[in-house]
Short mmCIF file of C-alpha atoms in Angstrom, two decimals:
data_model
loop_
_atom_site.label_atom_id
_atom_site.label_comp_id
_atom_site.label_asym_id
_atom_site.label_seq_id
_atom_site.Cartn_x
_atom_site.Cartn_y
_atom_site.Cartn_z
CA MET A 1 0.10 -0.20 0.02
CA ASP A 2 1.29 3.83 -1.01
CA GLY A 3 -0.12 5.28 2.25
CA ARG A 4 -4.10 5.67 0.59
CA ILE A 5 -6.67 3.44 1.87
CA ARG A 6 -8.74 2.86 -1.04
CA VAL A 7 -12.61 3.15 0.57
CA GLY A 8 -15.74 2.42 -1.56
CA ALA A 9 -19.28 2.96 -0.34
CA VAL A 10 -23.49 3.22 -2.11
CA ASN A 11 -24.27 6.45 -3.64
CA TYR A 12 -27.84 6.00 -1.60
CA LEU A 13 -29.57 8.74 0.67
CA ASN A 14 -28.91 5.98 3.67
CA THR A 15 -25.14 6.02 3.01
CA LYS A 16 -24.65 9.52 3.18
CA PRO A 17 -24.30 9.88 7.44
CA LEU A 18 -21.49 7.44 6.92
CA ILE A 19 -19.31 9.45 4.47
CA GLU A 20 -20.02 13.04 5.31
CA GLY A 21 -17.02 13.63 6.98
CA LEU A 22 -15.41 10.65 5.99
CA THR A 23 -11.87 11.91 3.87
CA THR A 24 -12.20 15.02 6.40
CA LEU A 25 -11.43 12.68 9.55
CA ALA A 26 -8.97 10.51 7.64
CA PRO A 27 -7.67 12.14 4.52
CA GLU A 28 -5.03 9.13 3.91
CA ILE A 29 -8.97 8.00 3.10
CA GLU A 30 -9.81 7.84 -0.59
CA LEU A 31 -13.37 7.48 -1.32
CA SER A 32 -15.30 6.16 -3.97
CA LEU A 33 -18.79 5.30 -5.05
CA ASP A 34 -20.91 2.63 -6.61
CA LEU A 35 -23.90 0.10 -6.48
CA PRO A 36 -23.21 -2.23 -3.59
CA SER A 37 -22.80 -5.49 -5.53
CA ARG A 38 -20.24 -4.21 -7.42
CA LEU A 39 -18.24 -2.55 -4.09
CA ALA A 40 -18.34 -6.34 -3.42
CA ASP A 41 -17.01 -7.38 -6.39
CA ARG A 42 -13.74 -4.70 -6.02
CA LEU A 43 -13.15 -5.38 -2.79
CA ALA A 44 -13.00 -9.38 -3.44
CA ASP A 45 -10.58 -8.17 -6.56
CA GLY A 46 -8.40 -6.00 -4.61
CA ASP A 47 -9.32 -3.06 -5.81
CA LEU A 48 -10.74 -1.54 -2.35
CA ASP A 49 -9.23 -2.12 1.10
CA VAL A 50 -12.46 -1.32 2.73
CA GLY A 51 -15.66 -1.41 1.40
CA LEU A 52 -19.79 -0.73 2.76
CA ILE A 53 -21.15 -3.78 1.25
CA PRO A 54 -24.40 -6.16 1.47
CA VAL A 55 -23.84 -8.11 4.69
CA VAL A 56 -24.85 -11.50 2.47
CA GLU A 57 -21.03 -10.67 0.59
CA TYR A 58 -19.64 -10.50 4.16
CA PHE A 59 -20.21 -14.45 4.64
CA ARG A 60 -20.00 -15.49 1.08
CA ALA A 61 -16.73 -14.19 0.72
CA GLY A 62 -15.52 -15.49 4.42
CA ARG A 63 -12.57 -13.75 4.75
CA TYR A 64 -13.17 -10.44 5.45
CA THR A 65 -13.27 -8.20 9.39
CA LEU A 66 -15.79 -5.94 9.92
CA ILE A 67 -15.55 -2.36 11.25
CA PRO A 68 -17.49 -2.34 14.87
CA ASP A 69 -20.02 0.20 15.73
CA VAL A 70 -21.14 0.80 12.25
CA SER A 71 -23.60 -0.53 10.12
CA ILE A 72 -27.02 0.30 8.04
CA ALA A 73 -30.05 -1.58 10.01
CA SER A 74 -33.37 -1.27 10.44
CA ARG A 75 -35.69 -1.62 13.55
CA GLY A 76 -38.96 -2.63 12.15
CA PRO A 77 -39.74 -0.73 8.43
CA VAL A 78 -37.10 0.34 6.20
CA LEU A 79 -38.93 2.05 3.65
CA SER A 80 -36.30 1.33 0.70
CA VAL A 81 -36.83 -2.15 0.40
CA THR A 82 -40.19 -2.89 -1.04
CA LEU A 83 -41.40 -6.02 -2.66
CA PHE A 84 -44.15 -4.92 -5.35
CA SER A 85 -46.51 -7.90 -5.91
CA ARG A 86 -49.31 -8.32 -7.57
CA VAL A 87 -50.88 -10.85 -5.67
CA PRO A 88 -50.17 -11.93 -1.70
CA TRP A 89 -47.03 -13.45 -0.61
CA ALA A 90 -47.85 -17.21 -0.75
CA GLU A 91 -49.24 -17.22 -4.45
CA ILE A 92 -46.18 -15.59 -5.37
CA GLN A 93 -44.70 -17.85 -8.53
CA SER A 94 -42.28 -15.30 -10.00
CA VAL A 95 -40.07 -12.68 -9.16
CA ALA A 96 -37.77 -10.33 -10.52
CA LEU A 97 -34.90 -9.14 -8.07
CA ASP A 98 -33.22 -5.52 -8.08
CA VAL A 99 -29.36 -6.60 -8.98
CA GLY A 100 -28.75 -3.71 -6.83
CA SER A 101 -28.46 -5.43 -3.47
CA ARG A 102 -27.75 -8.88 -3.07
CA THR A 103 -28.32 -9.10 0.46
CA SER A 104 -32.00 -7.98 0.18
CA ALA A 105 -32.23 -9.91 -2.49
CA ALA A 106 -31.55 -12.65 -0.64
CA LEU A 107 -33.58 -11.62 2.11
CA ALA A 108 -36.79 -11.62 -0.38
CA GLN A 109 -35.88 -15.37 -0.99
CA ILE A 110 -35.43 -16.27 2.40
CA LEU A 111 -38.90 -14.78 3.56
CA LEU A 112 -40.44 -16.47 0.32
CA ARG A 113 -38.76 -20.00 0.67
CA THR A 114 -38.49 -20.39 4.91
CA LYS A 115 -41.28 -18.35 6.20
CA TYR A 116 -44.22 -18.55 3.34
CA GLY A 117 -43.38 -22.08 1.98
CA THR A 118 -43.09 -20.77 -1.85
CA ARG A 119 -40.67 -21.57 -4.26
CA PRO A 120 -40.79 -19.18 -7.35
CA GLN A 121 -38.79 -18.84 -10.65
CA VAL A 122 -36.55 -15.83 -10.11
CA GLN A 123 -34.56 -14.26 -12.73
CA SER A 124 -32.75 -10.30 -12.27
CA LEU A 125 -33.72 -6.87 -12.53
CA PRO A 126 -31.26 -4.96 -14.31
CA ILE A 127 -30.80 -0.98 -13.00
CA ASP A 128 -31.38 0.09 -16.31
CA ILE A 129 -35.33 -2.01 -16.75
CA PRO A 130 -38.19 0.15 -15.74
CA ALA A 131 -40.00 -1.47 -12.90
CA ASP A 132 -43.55 -1.68 -14.39
CA ASP A 133 -42.34 -3.51 -17.67
CA ILE A 134 -41.68 -6.56 -15.55
CA ALA A 135 -44.14 -9.31 -16.25
CA THR A 136 -43.21 -11.39 -13.02
CA ASP A 137 -45.81 -11.83 -10.20
CA ALA A 138 -43.32 -9.86 -7.90
CA VAL A 139 -40.72 -7.31 -8.24
CA LEU A 140 -37.94 -6.09 -5.57
CA LEU A 141 -36.73 -2.64 -5.72
CA ILE A 142 -33.92 -1.30 -3.46
CA GLY A 143 -32.39 2.23 -2.50
CA ASP A 144 -33.44 5.23 -3.70
CA ARG A 145 -35.26 3.63 -6.45
CA ALA A 146 -37.48 1.70 -3.99
CA MET A 147 -38.28 5.19 -1.94
CA ARG A 148 -39.41 6.39 -5.49
CA ALA A 149 -41.35 3.87 -6.96
CA CYS A 150 -45.26 4.50 -6.65
CA LEU A 151 -46.08 0.85 -9.40
CA PRO A 152 -50.07 1.06 -9.86
CA GLY A 153 -50.27 -2.01 -11.80
CA PHE A 154 -48.99 -4.02 -8.23
CA ALA A 155 -51.59 -4.49 -5.71
CA PHE A 156 -48.86 -4.86 -3.00
CA ALA A 157 -46.26 -3.11 -1.48
CA TYR A 158 -44.45 -5.39 1.18
CA ASP A 159 -41.89 -3.47 3.36
CA LEU A 160 -38.99 -6.23 4.09
CA GLY A 161 -37.25 -4.49 6.82
CA GLN A 162 -40.84 -4.69 8.35
CA GLU A 163 -41.81 -8.28 7.65
CA TRP A 164 -38.03 -9.22 9.14
CA THR A 165 -38.54 -7.62 12.13
CA ASP A 166 -42.37 -8.73 12.33
CA TRP A 167 -40.81 -12.30 11.52
CA THR A 168 -37.73 -12.51 14.21
CA GLY A 169 -38.27 -9.80 16.40
CA LEU A 170 -34.51 -8.34 15.79
CA PRO A 171 -33.43 -5.96 13.53
CA PHE A 172 -32.17 -6.40 10.27
CA VAL A 173 -28.82 -5.43 9.19
CA TYR A 174 -28.13 -4.18 5.24
CA ALA A 175 -24.81 -2.91 4.98
CA VAL A 176 -21.44 -3.32 6.83
CA TRP A 177 -18.12 -1.72 6.40
CA ALA A 178 -16.00 -4.77 5.76
CA VAL A 179 -12.08 -4.73 5.40
CA ARG A 180 -9.82 -7.15 3.23
CA ASP A 181 -7.66 -9.30 4.92
CA GLY A 182 -4.19 -8.06 5.41
CA VAL A 183 -5.36 -4.34 5.58
CA ASP A 184 -3.92 -2.04 7.98
CA LEU A 185 -5.93 1.00 8.38
CA GLY A 186 -3.40 2.59 10.93
CA ARG A 187 -4.81 6.03 12.02
CA ALA A 188 -7.65 5.78 10.06
CA GLU A 189 -9.62 3.03 11.98
CA GLY A 190 -11.52 4.89 14.43
CA ALA A 191 -12.55 7.24 11.64
CA PHE A 192 -15.60 5.48 10.71
CA ALA A 193 -17.45 5.65 13.92
CA ARG A 194 -16.51 9.10 14.07
CA ALA A 195 -17.82 9.77 10.73
CA LYS A 196 -20.64 8.55 11.61
CA GLU A 197 -21.70 10.82 14.25
CA TYR A 198 -20.14 14.26 12.17
CA GLY A 199 -22.82 12.61 9.91
CA LEU A 200 -26.19 12.04 11.64
CA ALA A 201 -25.39 15.59 13.78
CA ARG A 202 -25.55 16.77 9.89
CA ALA A 203 -28.79 14.93 8.95
CA GLY A 204 -30.79 18.14 8.51
CA ALA A 205 -27.97 19.48 6.17
CA ILE A 206 -27.79 16.35 3.98
CA ALA A 207 -31.54 16.31 3.57
CA ALA A 208 -31.70 19.90 2.06
CA ARG A 209 -28.94 19.19 -0.27
CA GLU A 210 -30.37 15.35 -1.45
CA ALA A 211 -33.87 15.65 -1.59
CA PRO A 212 -34.00 17.80 -4.77
CA HIS A 213 -32.04 15.29 -6.56
CA LEU A 214 -33.80 12.36 -5.37
CA GLY A 215 -37.15 14.49 -6.02
CA LEU A 216 -38.32 13.43 -2.35
CA ASP A 217 -39.41 16.38 0.83
CA PRO A 218 -36.36 16.95 2.66
CA GLY A 219 -38.35 16.54 5.88
CA TYR A 220 -38.94 13.13 4.91
CA CYS A 221 -35.06 12.57 3.69
CA ARG A 222 -33.76 14.00 7.76
CA ARG A 223 -36.53 11.59 9.74
CA TYR A 224 -35.41 8.60 6.95
CA MET A 225 -31.93 9.06 8.12
CA THR A 226 -32.74 9.64 11.73
CA ASN A 227 -35.86 7.83 12.57
CA ILE A 228 -36.03 4.94 10.05
CA ILE A 229 -32.18 3.60 9.32
CA HIS A 230 -30.20 2.90 12.18
CA TYR A 231 -26.40 2.76 11.79
CA ASP A 232 -25.08 1.17 15.03
CA LEU A 233 -23.70 -2.54 15.35
CA GLY A 234 -25.12 -3.42 18.45
CA PRO A 235 -25.74 -7.00 20.35
CA ARG A 236 -29.14 -6.89 18.89
CA GLU A 237 -28.21 -6.25 15.36
CA LEU A 238 -25.77 -8.62 15.79
CA ALA A 239 -28.36 -11.22 16.94
CA GLY A 240 -30.17 -10.01 13.39
CA LEU A 241 -27.27 -10.31 11.52
CA GLU A 242 -26.48 -14.29 12.60
CA GLN A 243 -30.00 -14.99 12.37
CA TYR A 244 -30.25 -13.97 8.51
CA TYR A 245 -26.86 -15.89 8.24
CA ALA A 246 -28.51 -18.89 9.88
CA PHE A 247 -31.37 -18.53 7.42
CA ALA A 248 -29.07 -17.88 4.14
CA ARG A 249 -26.88 -20.58 5.11
CA ASP A 250 -29.77 -23.08 5.59
CA LEU A 251 -31.12 -22.05 1.55
CA GLY A 252 -27.37 -22.38 0.30
CA LEU A 253 -27.76 -18.65 -0.12
CA ALA A 254 -24.20 -18.31 1.86
CA PRO A 255 -21.57 -20.90 2.88
CA GLU A 256 -21.16 -22.94 6.30
CA GLY A 257 -18.62 -22.12 8.88
CA VAL A 258 -18.55 -18.30 8.60
CA SER A 259 -18.06 -15.90 11.59
CA VAL A 260 -18.53 -12.06 12.53
CA VAL A 261 -15.06 -11.04 13.31
CA ARG A 262 -14.21 -7.76 14.39
CA TYR A 263 -11.55 -5.54 12.19
CA HIS A 264 -8.44 -5.58 14.68
CA ARG A 265 -4.69 -4.52 13.10
CA PRO A 266 -3.23 -6.96 11.08
CA ASP A 267 -0.21 -7.64 13.80
CA LEU A 268 -2.82 -8.21 16.41
CA VAL A 269 -5.13 -10.73 14.28
CA GLN A 270 -6.18 -13.81 15.78
CA SER A 271 -6.18 -17.30 14.43
CA ARG A 272 -9.96 -17.50 12.83
#
């Protein structure tokens, strides 16, 4: 490494509080923005040192550590992960899954197969294809795309954050800061937690800046970041993370034998 720490994050509204002051707090961080699924690929390829990646990719890789105390999670409705459906859950025979997030795509399959006992045909929904053009019974949208969507042709709109918490009683964790093995964050290690506090203290300013680009009300954006999304990774979030992994592993969506491991400096890493 040349002293730079290459960090990738998602360019969604729910990410803004985590990156608002990140490069100011740690100037050695070089930040780039991308889709969550692409971030996971770049981290796996060594193109990033740290990525805010879908949690299912953390488990699929099985060789990362995570930054403590920071995540993107919900404790009920999340508003930005929605399964629009023409029929009730138990009657869904085909579903199109937004390619933007693999965690939410796996969550939709967990709910369909494990909770509701259905095995629908699954296809991908590319980013550039309008959801209204899809002929499947249901379509999963995530992020800002889901927040703007109405889809009047679909009778049902299921919030997957709400569905998860109603079912398990636990928060749902969508993304974590994952650190590639062997990376030494040095003085930047504490910047991720400090950036969370810095960004949340400026949620009103972030909302006023971002809302016009999203076509959303600034007050709605502020409430979304401060009341709907939770950025901590405490004991309840970790319990939700472990439960999600257990379901994903049982369905073959994640490999066996992966643990949640906090980041340590490489010279302090213990055997996994």
